[in-house]
Structure formats: structure tokens, C-alpha cells
Amino acid sequence: MEAHTSGTGIWSRRALLGGAAASVATSMASSSGLAGNATRPFDLVIRGGLVVDGTGAPKRPADIGIVGGRIAMIGKANPATRATRIIDVQGKVVTPSFIDPHAHGDPLQDTSFANFLTMGVTTITLGQDGETPGYHHAPDPLPSMDLAAWRAASAATGLSLNIAPLVGHGTLRWRAGVDLAAVPSATQLATMRRLLDADLVGGAFGLSSGLEYVPGIYSETPELVALAQTVGARRGVVMSHMRSEDDDKIEGAIDELIAQGRYAHVHISHLKVVLGKAVERGQAILEKIARARAEGIDLTADVYPYNGGYADITLVFPLWAKTADQLAVARRDRGTELADFVRARIVKRNGPDAILIAEGPYAGQTLAQAAAKADKPFWQFAIEDLGANPWNCAHFTQDEAIQELFAASPLVAISTDGAPWISHPRSWATYPKVLGEFVRERNLLTLEAAIYKMTGLAAHCVGLTQRGRIAVGLAADLVVFDPATIAPQATWTAPRAPAVGIDYVIVDGALAVERGEVTGARSGRILKRGRS
């Protein structure tokens, strides 16, 4: 077993990939030198590139042949090779396309997903933060549907990329009538488990929880453990926006997830330590993850490479003032207590200058600036003018050194937490930022290690078996980029700018991006656990 040492202790790439590295090497060796299929030409040949296969193995020159949406050859194409199209990519790197373990979006609202495709992402994981795709709880005016209906409706639109859906814990609470109660009745919990199991049987990859959001914030650990048992019985994953990401509470939140991990694969979404200082704090968190893994808990995590999070202003409101109705009552009956709480919470989180309003009529202003223009104290403006409106803000509460430590760790995959509609540069620039800044400019990661975190490791986090590696027989989801020029263009003030340096993106054998431009191809699909 190839073992590697890092600040997190001993870890095994083979363990995380399920022994895939050896089988990939065998596939590449056995396919070397193939000239083409004698009875059928390749649909596409990518010739002349340096292949980084997604396992962490060293890059090597190789051509790739694709037939029927699958990788059919890795080796050397010769002049006798027949193909419908041959793309010469001399000087470029060819890797598995990127898998985003934490994303947002709805193919019924935006079928292009251009933000993901233009940064090399061809599989996204939807249903995050406790909300099942397609489910809309009142007062949301959009019609609601169950996961099976959403799957069918989404597939009918024609998808530009692949989607791995999760079941939302919060949605289960709404559907079972638990709502904001702390403890579901035995009947309600049985209903939640039955609904969850039905969706898992239908192909969902697991369960997501959003324990800082309504209604998941009101749940308790025994409920989550019971649902994890259902997930584990179907070999799924529990992906969690944990109970807290604050420096003084995060270890307890990880412990709660580890309790669920005794029954299922568990995963920390967008790992961060809010208000944590110094690399040593991040190191302690990585060591905690490593210890859990050493004890047999399949605990993984993802991170986005930015020091600002993204949520509406209710993130800093107390538990009893999260919804519009609760806030109205709190303002009437507990106004002073509410103001004191919000003021202290914002000050603790680096102050009103560390909150950038990204949406709504105050977009582009910090909370401090918007409050000053309104001639109000910042906490009063947050309560009265932002209130329960769904206007997201960037919250700059993370230590950059800690985020970079997480981004470099072999235990942590890369994600975006982005969406076509999220006004945060991570929605358009996450993967090019890692490859351009962390790999090329600063040498925080080798190219092979970065690609592994974006592909092979990410595939394990989600539960994908047919994607995330370059191997004969696997899905032809690939990206071709120039390692010398790949770079983000999106910024905090211009967050929707496509990256540069990505030439081709291939989804199930079809060109979704060609010479940096989205083609409009619709070769994606809604994936099913155990088959993808």
C-alpha cells in the first residue's frame, strides 16, 4: 500500500479510492499502443496531451480514445487510428473533469450550468444543506415535487452536465410534519426513514443536512443517527453542513457527525473554522479527521479556496428569530435582547465591514456602508432592512492560512458551494484558482495532488464509481487545460467572469466546452447511486 505522510498523519490514497490506483495502472499498461477498434472507429481521440489520471499517479504522455461515451483506449494512437474526430492537444494537460461534492442549482431553472462547465466541472452534487432538489416549502411560490418527479422533469430538459442528487434532511422534516419541533414522534421518525429509504432505493446518493438552517437547526443528534442508519444500510453518504463552524463549537459538531459515521460514510461540507486563528487550529481539525479515519470512520470533507462564506443575514440571528414570523415576534416582544444578540454576533464575526451584501437593493455594499447610508446602527439595519429577506451576503470570517491548509490536505476534496445564481467568485473560479494560484504560482500542491482532490477523492466523497479517474471502461468525462495559463477571472465585485486556460470539457464523450466556449451539448444525466 502506498502510504504518504503529511501534517495530518499517515493516509492512504488507495484506501480512499478503494484500491483503484492499482487497477488504473494496469488498465493503462494493458491499453498502451492500441491503434483503434478494428470494427468501429473511435468517436473522439484526444492526442498529444499529458494525462493526469485522477489517482495521484505521475503525469505521463498518452492519447485517449473514446467510444460510446466511454474511455476505450489510453496509449499511443498511430496513423492507422480511425476516429470521427481527432483533437491535438500538444502541451496541454488531460485529466478527469472535476466533480463538485457541494453545489447548488436547479436544471429546471438553468439548464446551461455554464459557470460549472467553463471551470471544468461536469458532475455536481445537488440537494445540499438539507433541501431535496425540487422540493419547495411554503411560502416559496414554486410548485413542489418529490425526488422521482424532479429527476424525470430534469432529465427531460436535456442536461449539460451530470447531477448526483441527495435527499434533504430538512425536507424530510417538512414532509413528515416534524417542522420546527426538537424531537420527532416515533411515527414521524418512522415516516422520515421510510421516505428517505424510498429515495435511496430510487438512486439518491445519500442524505444532506443543514444544521445551521431552518428546520435542521432544531434537530437533535439521536434523530440524525437514526437517519444515518438508514443511509448506511443502502451504502450512501451523509453530507452535512454541520451544527456549527465556529471555532469554539466545531469540534463538537464534528463529534456529532462522527456519531452518524458509525453507521454510514459521513462528509463535512465546506470545511472551515469560523474565527479560528493560526495554522495550528486548522492542523488540529485535520488531525481529528485523521484519527476518526484511523478508527474506521469513513469521514471525508471538502473545502472551497476562499476566506469568505455565503449566507443571508439570518445566519447571525438567534435561534428564536430565524424565520420571518419568528423575527416579527422577536422585534415586538424581545427587541432589546434581539439587538444585543445581533450586535454581539456581528462584532464577534469581524464586524460589519466583514459582511458584503451580494444580492438585493444593497448589493455591493458592506453592512457598515449600507447602514451608514441609512443612518442606522449596523445591527438595526441588519434586523430592519435586511431582516428575513433572502439576500445573500459574503461573510469574511475565515483565516486564509487555515483555508489554504485545508485546501492542501490529502484528506479534503475541493468543492465550490457555488451555483449559476450565487454571486460569489467560487461559482465561476474555484478550480482554476487552485490550479493557477495554489499549484502553479505558489507550489502549495503538486498538479497530480490537486487533480486527485478534484476527481478521484471527490468521486469517493460522493459515491461515484464510474467517474473521477481516467481508465479504460470508465465514463469519458474529461477536461483539457493549459497548465501555464489556467487562471480565475471572477472577483468579489465581478463574480461571474469565466476562467481562462480551459480548452475542452467533455461530458460522457461529447464536447460541452470547445476552445473555451460552451457548445450547448446535452449529454449529461441524473446519476444513480451504484450505477455511476
mmCIF file of C-alpha atoms in Angstrom, residues 79-305:
data_model
loop_
_atom_site.group_PDB
_atom_site.id
_atom_site.type_symbol
_atom_site.label_atom_id
_atom_site.label_comp_id
_atom_site.label_asym_id
_atom_site.label_seq_id
_atom_site.Cartn_x
_atom_site.Cartn_y
_atom_site.Cartn_z
ATOM 1 C CA PRO A 79 -1.522 6.872 -38.208
ATOM 2 C CA ALA A 80 -3.864 3.903 -38.724
ATOM 3 C CA THR A 81 -6.151 5.002 -35.899
ATOM 4 C CA ARG A 82 -9.642 5.773 -37.165
ATOM 5 C CA ALA A 83 -11.772 8.384 -35.404
ATOM 6 C CA THR A 84 -14.708 10.626 -36.194
ATOM 7 C CA ARG A 85 -12.681 13.472 -34.745
ATOM 8 C CA ILE A 86 -9.127 13.858 -33.512
ATOM 9 C CA ILE A 87 -8.135 16.775 -31.278
ATOM 10 C CA ASP A 88 -4.458 17.646 -30.991
ATOM 11 C CA VAL A 89 -3.662 18.942 -27.500
ATOM 12 C CA GLN A 90 0.129 19.150 -27.532
ATOM 13 C CA GLY A 91 1.423 20.963 -24.473
ATOM 14 C CA LYS A 92 -1.875 20.623 -22.612
ATOM 15 C CA VAL A 93 -2.904 18.502 -19.648
ATOM 16 C CA VAL A 94 -5.754 15.976 -19.879
ATOM 17 C CA THR A 95 -7.466 14.984 -16.632
ATOM 18 C CA PRO A 96 -10.787 13.615 -15.456
ATOM 19 C CA SER A 97 -13.207 16.517 -15.408
ATOM 20 C CA PHE A 98 -13.921 17.882 -11.987
ATOM 21 C CA ILE A 99 -16.528 16.559 -9.566
ATOM 22 C CA ASP A 100 -18.111 19.107 -7.241
ATOM 23 C CA PRO A 101 -19.240 17.445 -3.998
ATOM 24 C CA HIS A 102 -21.125 20.530 -2.798
ATOM 25 C CA ALA A 103 -23.008 22.643 -5.326
ATOM 26 C CA HIS A 104 -26.337 24.352 -5.805
ATOM 27 C CA GLY A 105 -28.644 24.925 -8.756
ATOM 28 C CA ASP A 106 -31.744 23.598 -10.455
ATOM 29 C CA PRO A 107 -31.806 22.279 -14.022
ATOM 30 C CA LEU A 108 -35.477 23.273 -14.217
ATOM 31 C CA GLN A 109 -34.347 26.893 -13.821
ATOM 32 C CA ASP A 110 -30.945 26.890 -15.595
ATOM 33 C CA THR A 111 -30.080 24.060 -17.954
ATOM 34 C CA SER A 112 -26.752 25.506 -19.148
ATOM 35 C CA PHE A 113 -24.773 25.448 -15.880
ATOM 36 C CA ALA A 114 -22.156 27.442 -17.806
ATOM 37 C CA ASN A 115 -20.433 28.522 -14.600
ATOM 38 C CA PHE A 116 -19.528 24.911 -13.772
ATOM 39 C CA LEU A 117 -18.656 23.798 -17.300
ATOM 40 C CA THR A 118 -16.315 26.695 -18.012
ATOM 41 C CA MET A 119 -14.183 25.783 -14.988
ATOM 42 C CA GLY A 120 -14.045 22.094 -15.911
ATOM 43 C CA VAL A 121 -16.816 20.678 -13.690
ATOM 44 C CA THR A 122 -19.028 18.005 -15.276
ATOM 45 C CA THR A 123 -20.635 16.406 -12.187
ATOM 46 C CA ILE A 124 -22.299 18.368 -9.394
ATOM 47 C CA THR A 125 -23.952 17.143 -6.194
ATOM 48 C CA LEU A 126 -27.328 18.807 -5.595
ATOM 49 C CA GLY A 127 -29.765 18.651 -2.688
ATOM 50 C CA GLN A 128 -27.389 20.232 -0.206
ATOM 51 C CA ASP A 129 -27.962 21.838 3.187
ATOM 52 C CA GLY A 130 -30.986 19.676 3.953
ATOM 53 C CA GLU A 131 -33.131 20.591 0.940
ATOM 54 C CA THR A 132 -34.126 17.863 -1.532
ATOM 55 C CA PRO A 133 -33.988 19.020 -5.187
ATOM 56 C CA GLY A 134 -37.408 20.022 -6.455
ATOM 57 C CA TYR A 135 -38.948 20.456 -3.004
ATOM 58 C CA HIS A 136 -40.213 23.974 -2.206
ATOM 59 C CA HIS A 137 -41.614 24.638 1.248
ATOM 60 C CA ALA A 138 -44.209 27.368 1.717
ATOM 61 C CA PRO A 139 -44.166 30.320 1.292
ATOM 62 C CA ASP A 140 -41.929 29.558 -1.717
ATOM 63 C CA PRO A 141 -44.268 30.099 -4.701
ATOM 64 C CA LEU A 142 -42.653 27.412 -6.859
ATOM 65 C CA PRO A 143 -44.582 24.137 -7.103
ATOM 66 C CA SER A 144 -43.073 21.270 -5.153
ATOM 67 C CA MET A 145 -42.372 17.740 -6.383
ATOM 68 C CA ASP A 146 -40.842 14.605 -4.981
ATOM 69 C CA LEU A 147 -37.360 13.467 -5.991
ATOM 70 C CA ALA A 148 -38.576 10.945 -8.555
ATOM 71 C CA ALA A 149 -40.696 13.573 -10.312
ATOM 72 C CA TRP A 150 -37.846 16.089 -10.186
ATOM 73 C CA ARG A 151 -35.478 13.511 -11.666
ATOM 74 C CA ALA A 152 -37.816 12.865 -14.600
ATOM 75 C CA ALA A 153 -38.550 16.547 -15.207
ATOM 76 C CA SER A 154 -34.866 17.478 -15.053
ATOM 77 C CA ALA A 155 -33.835 14.711 -17.449
ATOM 78 C CA ALA A 156 -36.496 15.902 -19.906
ATOM 79 C CA THR A 157 -34.874 19.346 -20.109
ATOM 80 C CA GLY A 158 -31.657 17.922 -21.582
ATOM 81 C CA LEU A 159 -28.743 18.302 -19.189
ATOM 82 C CA SER A 160 -25.388 19.869 -19.966
ATOM 83 C CA LEU A 161 -23.656 18.047 -17.095
ATOM 84 C CA ASN A 162 -24.200 15.204 -14.652
ATOM 85 C CA ILE A 163 -26.065 15.583 -11.369
ATOM 86 C CA ALA A 164 -25.798 13.381 -8.281
ATOM 87 C CA PRO A 165 -28.870 14.103 -6.094
ATOM 88 C CA LEU A 166 -29.132 13.905 -2.317
ATOM 89 C CA VAL A 167 -32.165 13.705 -0.039
ATOM 90 C CA GLY A 168 -32.527 16.710 2.259
ATOM 91 C CA HIS A 169 -32.931 16.190 5.997
ATOM 92 C CA GLY A 170 -34.905 19.421 6.325
ATOM 93 C CA THR A 171 -37.233 18.326 3.531
ATOM 94 C CA LEU A 172 -37.860 15.043 5.341
ATOM 95 C CA ARG A 173 -38.834 17.054 8.431
ATOM 96 C CA TRP A 174 -41.300 19.177 6.467
ATOM 97 C CA ARG A 175 -42.784 16.164 4.686
ATOM 98 C CA ALA A 176 -43.191 14.144 7.898
ATOM 99 C CA GLY A 177 -44.764 17.059 9.774
ATOM 100 C CA VAL A 178 -41.892 17.453 12.228
ATOM 101 C CA ASP A 179 -41.318 21.037 11.112
ATOM 102 C CA LEU A 180 -39.576 23.034 13.899
ATOM 103 C CA ALA A 181 -40.002 20.524 16.712
ATOM 104 C CA ALA A 182 -36.852 19.411 18.505
ATOM 105 C CA VAL A 183 -37.809 15.748 18.654
ATOM 106 C CA PRO A 184 -39.983 13.926 16.113
ATOM 107 C CA SER A 185 -42.547 11.465 17.383
ATOM 108 C CA ALA A 186 -41.860 7.774 16.811
ATOM 109 C CA THR A 187 -44.367 7.830 13.955
ATOM 110 C CA GLN A 188 -42.801 10.920 12.395
ATOM 111 C CA LEU A 189 -39.294 9.470 12.612
ATOM 112 C CA ALA A 190 -40.509 6.233 11.024
ATOM 113 C CA THR A 191 -42.064 8.306 8.234
ATOM 114 C CA MET A 192 -38.802 10.195 7.693
ATOM 115 C CA ARG A 193 -36.865 6.930 7.467
ATOM 116 C CA ARG A 194 -39.394 5.429 5.064
ATOM 117 C CA LEU A 195 -39.297 8.471 2.767
ATOM 118 C CA LEU A 196 -35.504 8.512 2.905
ATOM 119 C CA ASP A 197 -35.202 4.824 2.106
ATOM 120 C CA ALA A 198 -37.550 5.144 -0.865
ATOM 121 C CA ASP A 199 -35.417 7.918 -2.365
ATOM 122 C CA LEU A 200 -32.215 5.956 -1.727
ATOM 123 C CA VAL A 201 -33.697 2.936 -3.488
ATOM 124 C CA GLY A 202 -34.583 5.313 -6.334
ATOM 125 C CA GLY A 203 -30.907 6.188 -6.757
ATOM 126 C CA ALA A 204 -30.199 9.123 -4.435
ATOM 127 C CA PHE A 205 -26.591 9.189 -3.246
ATOM 128 C CA GLY A 206 -27.366 9.870 0.390
ATOM 129 C CA LEU A 207 -28.653 12.425 2.858
ATOM 130 C CA SER A 208 -27.716 16.081 3.290
ATOM 131 C CA SER A 209 -28.231 18.115 6.439
ATOM 132 C CA GLY A 210 -28.149 21.851 7.022
ATOM 133 C CA LEU A 211 -27.859 22.126 10.778
ATOM 134 C CA GLU A 212 -27.398 25.906 10.870
ATOM 135 C CA TYR A 213 -30.575 26.402 8.851
ATOM 136 C CA VAL A 214 -34.304 26.031 9.448
ATOM 137 C CA PRO A 215 -35.587 23.388 10.146
ATOM 138 C CA GLY A 216 -32.425 21.292 10.652
ATOM 139 C CA ILE A 217 -31.162 23.685 13.311
ATOM 140 C CA TYR A 218 -33.895 22.414 15.667
ATOM 141 C CA SER A 219 -32.987 18.714 15.315
ATOM 142 C CA GLU A 220 -31.052 16.665 17.863
ATOM 143 C CA THR A 221 -28.367 14.024 17.484
ATOM 144 C CA PRO A 222 -30.475 10.853 18.020
ATOM 145 C CA GLU A 223 -32.678 11.796 15.057
ATOM 146 C CA LEU A 224 -29.632 12.250 12.836
ATOM 147 C CA VAL A 225 -28.116 8.953 13.966
ATOM 148 C CA ALA A 226 -31.345 7.095 13.168
ATOM 149 C CA LEU A 227 -31.376 8.553 9.650
ATOM 150 C CA ALA A 228 -27.687 7.696 9.222
ATOM 151 C CA GLN A 229 -28.562 4.071 9.945
ATOM 152 C CA THR A 230 -30.991 4.142 7.029
ATOM 153 C CA VAL A 231 -28.363 5.740 4.787
ATOM 154 C CA GLY A 232 -25.708 3.223 5.782
ATOM 155 C CA ALA A 233 -27.998 0.283 5.082
ATOM 156 C CA ARG A 234 -28.129 1.492 1.459
ATOM 157 C CA ARG A 235 -24.393 2.311 1.361
ATOM 158 C CA GLY A 236 -24.978 6.025 0.889
ATOM 159 C CA VAL A 237 -23.286 9.132 2.286
ATOM 160 C CA VAL A 238 -24.363 11.697 4.881
ATOM 161 C CA MET A 239 -23.159 15.138 3.741
ATOM 162 C CA SER A 240 -23.521 17.762 6.429
ATOM 163 C CA HIS A 241 -23.423 21.496 6.776
ATOM 164 C CA MET A 242 -22.655 20.870 10.394
ATOM 165 C CA ARG A 243 -24.240 22.244 13.561
ATOM 166 C CA SER A 244 -21.600 24.954 13.807
ATOM 167 C CA GLU A 245 -18.421 26.024 12.063
ATOM 168 C CA ASP A 246 -17.418 28.439 14.847
ATOM 169 C CA ASP A 247 -14.004 27.956 16.394
ATOM 170 C CA ASP A 248 -15.390 27.181 19.857
ATOM 171 C CA LYS A 249 -18.027 24.713 18.603
ATOM 172 C CA ILE A 250 -16.656 22.984 15.521
ATOM 173 C CA GLU A 251 -15.090 20.022 17.300
ATOM 174 C CA GLY A 252 -18.413 19.211 18.963
ATOM 175 C CA ALA A 253 -20.089 19.464 15.563
ATOM 176 C CA ILE A 254 -17.575 17.015 14.089
ATOM 177 C CA ASP A 255 -18.218 14.673 17.019
ATOM 178 C CA GLU A 256 -21.931 14.731 16.196
ATOM 179 C CA LEU A 257 -21.112 13.787 12.604
ATOM 180 C CA ILE A 258 -18.740 11.040 13.754
ATOM 181 C CA ALA A 259 -21.630 9.571 15.780
ATOM 182 C CA GLN A 260 -23.519 9.246 12.496
ATOM 183 C CA GLY A 261 -20.353 7.904 10.870
ATOM 184 C CA ARG A 262 -20.556 4.746 12.957
ATOM 185 C CA TYR A 263 -23.346 3.716 10.576
ATOM 186 C CA ALA A 264 -22.586 5.427 7.252
ATOM 187 C CA HIS A 265 -19.942 7.286 5.258
ATOM 188 C CA VAL A 266 -20.054 10.861 6.575
ATOM 189 C CA HIS A 267 -18.786 14.024 4.939
ATOM 190 C CA ILE A 268 -18.092 17.572 6.167
ATOM 191 C CA SER A 269 -19.373 20.155 3.701
ATOM 192 C CA HIS A 270 -17.252 23.276 3.068
ATOM 193 C CA LEU A 271 -14.834 22.711 5.945
ATOM 194 C CA LYS A 272 -13.900 25.923 7.736
ATOM 195 C CA VAL A 273 -13.137 27.270 11.203
ATOM 196 C CA VAL A 274 -15.063 30.493 11.615
ATOM 197 C CA LEU A 275 -12.877 32.941 13.588
ATOM 198 C CA GLY A 276 -10.162 30.313 14.018
ATOM 199 C CA LYS A 277 -6.672 31.790 14.063
ATOM 200 C CA ALA A 278 -3.276 30.336 13.147
ATOM 201 C CA VAL A 279 -2.402 27.264 11.167
ATOM 202 C CA GLU A 280 -2.234 25.192 14.347
ATOM 203 C CA ARG A 281 -6.014 25.450 14.715
ATOM 204 C CA GLY A 282 -6.599 24.029 11.264
ATOM 205 C CA GLN A 283 -3.973 21.366 11.921
ATOM 206 C CA ALA A 284 -5.909 20.225 14.996
ATOM 207 C CA ILE A 285 -9.063 19.783 12.920
ATOM 208 C CA LEU A 286 -7.235 17.737 10.270
ATOM 209 C CA GLU A 287 -5.725 15.557 12.983
ATOM 210 C CA LYS A 288 -9.197 14.974 14.404
ATOM 211 C CA ILE A 289 -10.401 13.823 10.974
ATOM 212 C CA ALA A 290 -7.352 11.587 10.584
ATOM 213 C CA ARG A 291 -7.955 9.986 13.996
ATOM 214 C CA ALA A 292 -11.560 9.223 13.125
ATOM 215 C CA ARG A 293 -10.459 7.602 9.879
ATOM 216 C CA ALA A 294 -7.858 5.542 11.737
ATOM 217 C CA GLU A 295 -10.675 4.284 13.965
ATOM 218 C CA GLY A 296 -12.623 3.069 10.930
ATOM 219 C CA ILE A 297 -14.953 6.044 10.392
ATOM 220 C CA ASP A 298 -15.232 6.885 6.697
ATOM 221 C CA LEU A 299 -15.057 10.642 7.286
ATOM 222 C CA THR A 300 -14.258 12.942 4.369
ATOM 223 C CA ALA A 301 -14.548 16.678 3.766
ATOM 224 C CA ASP A 302 -14.491 19.345 1.082
ATOM 225 C CA VAL A 303 -13.346 22.965 1.048
ATOM 226 C CA TYR A 304 -13.590 25.965 -1.256
ATOM 227 C CA PRO A 305 -10.456 28.122 -1.624
#
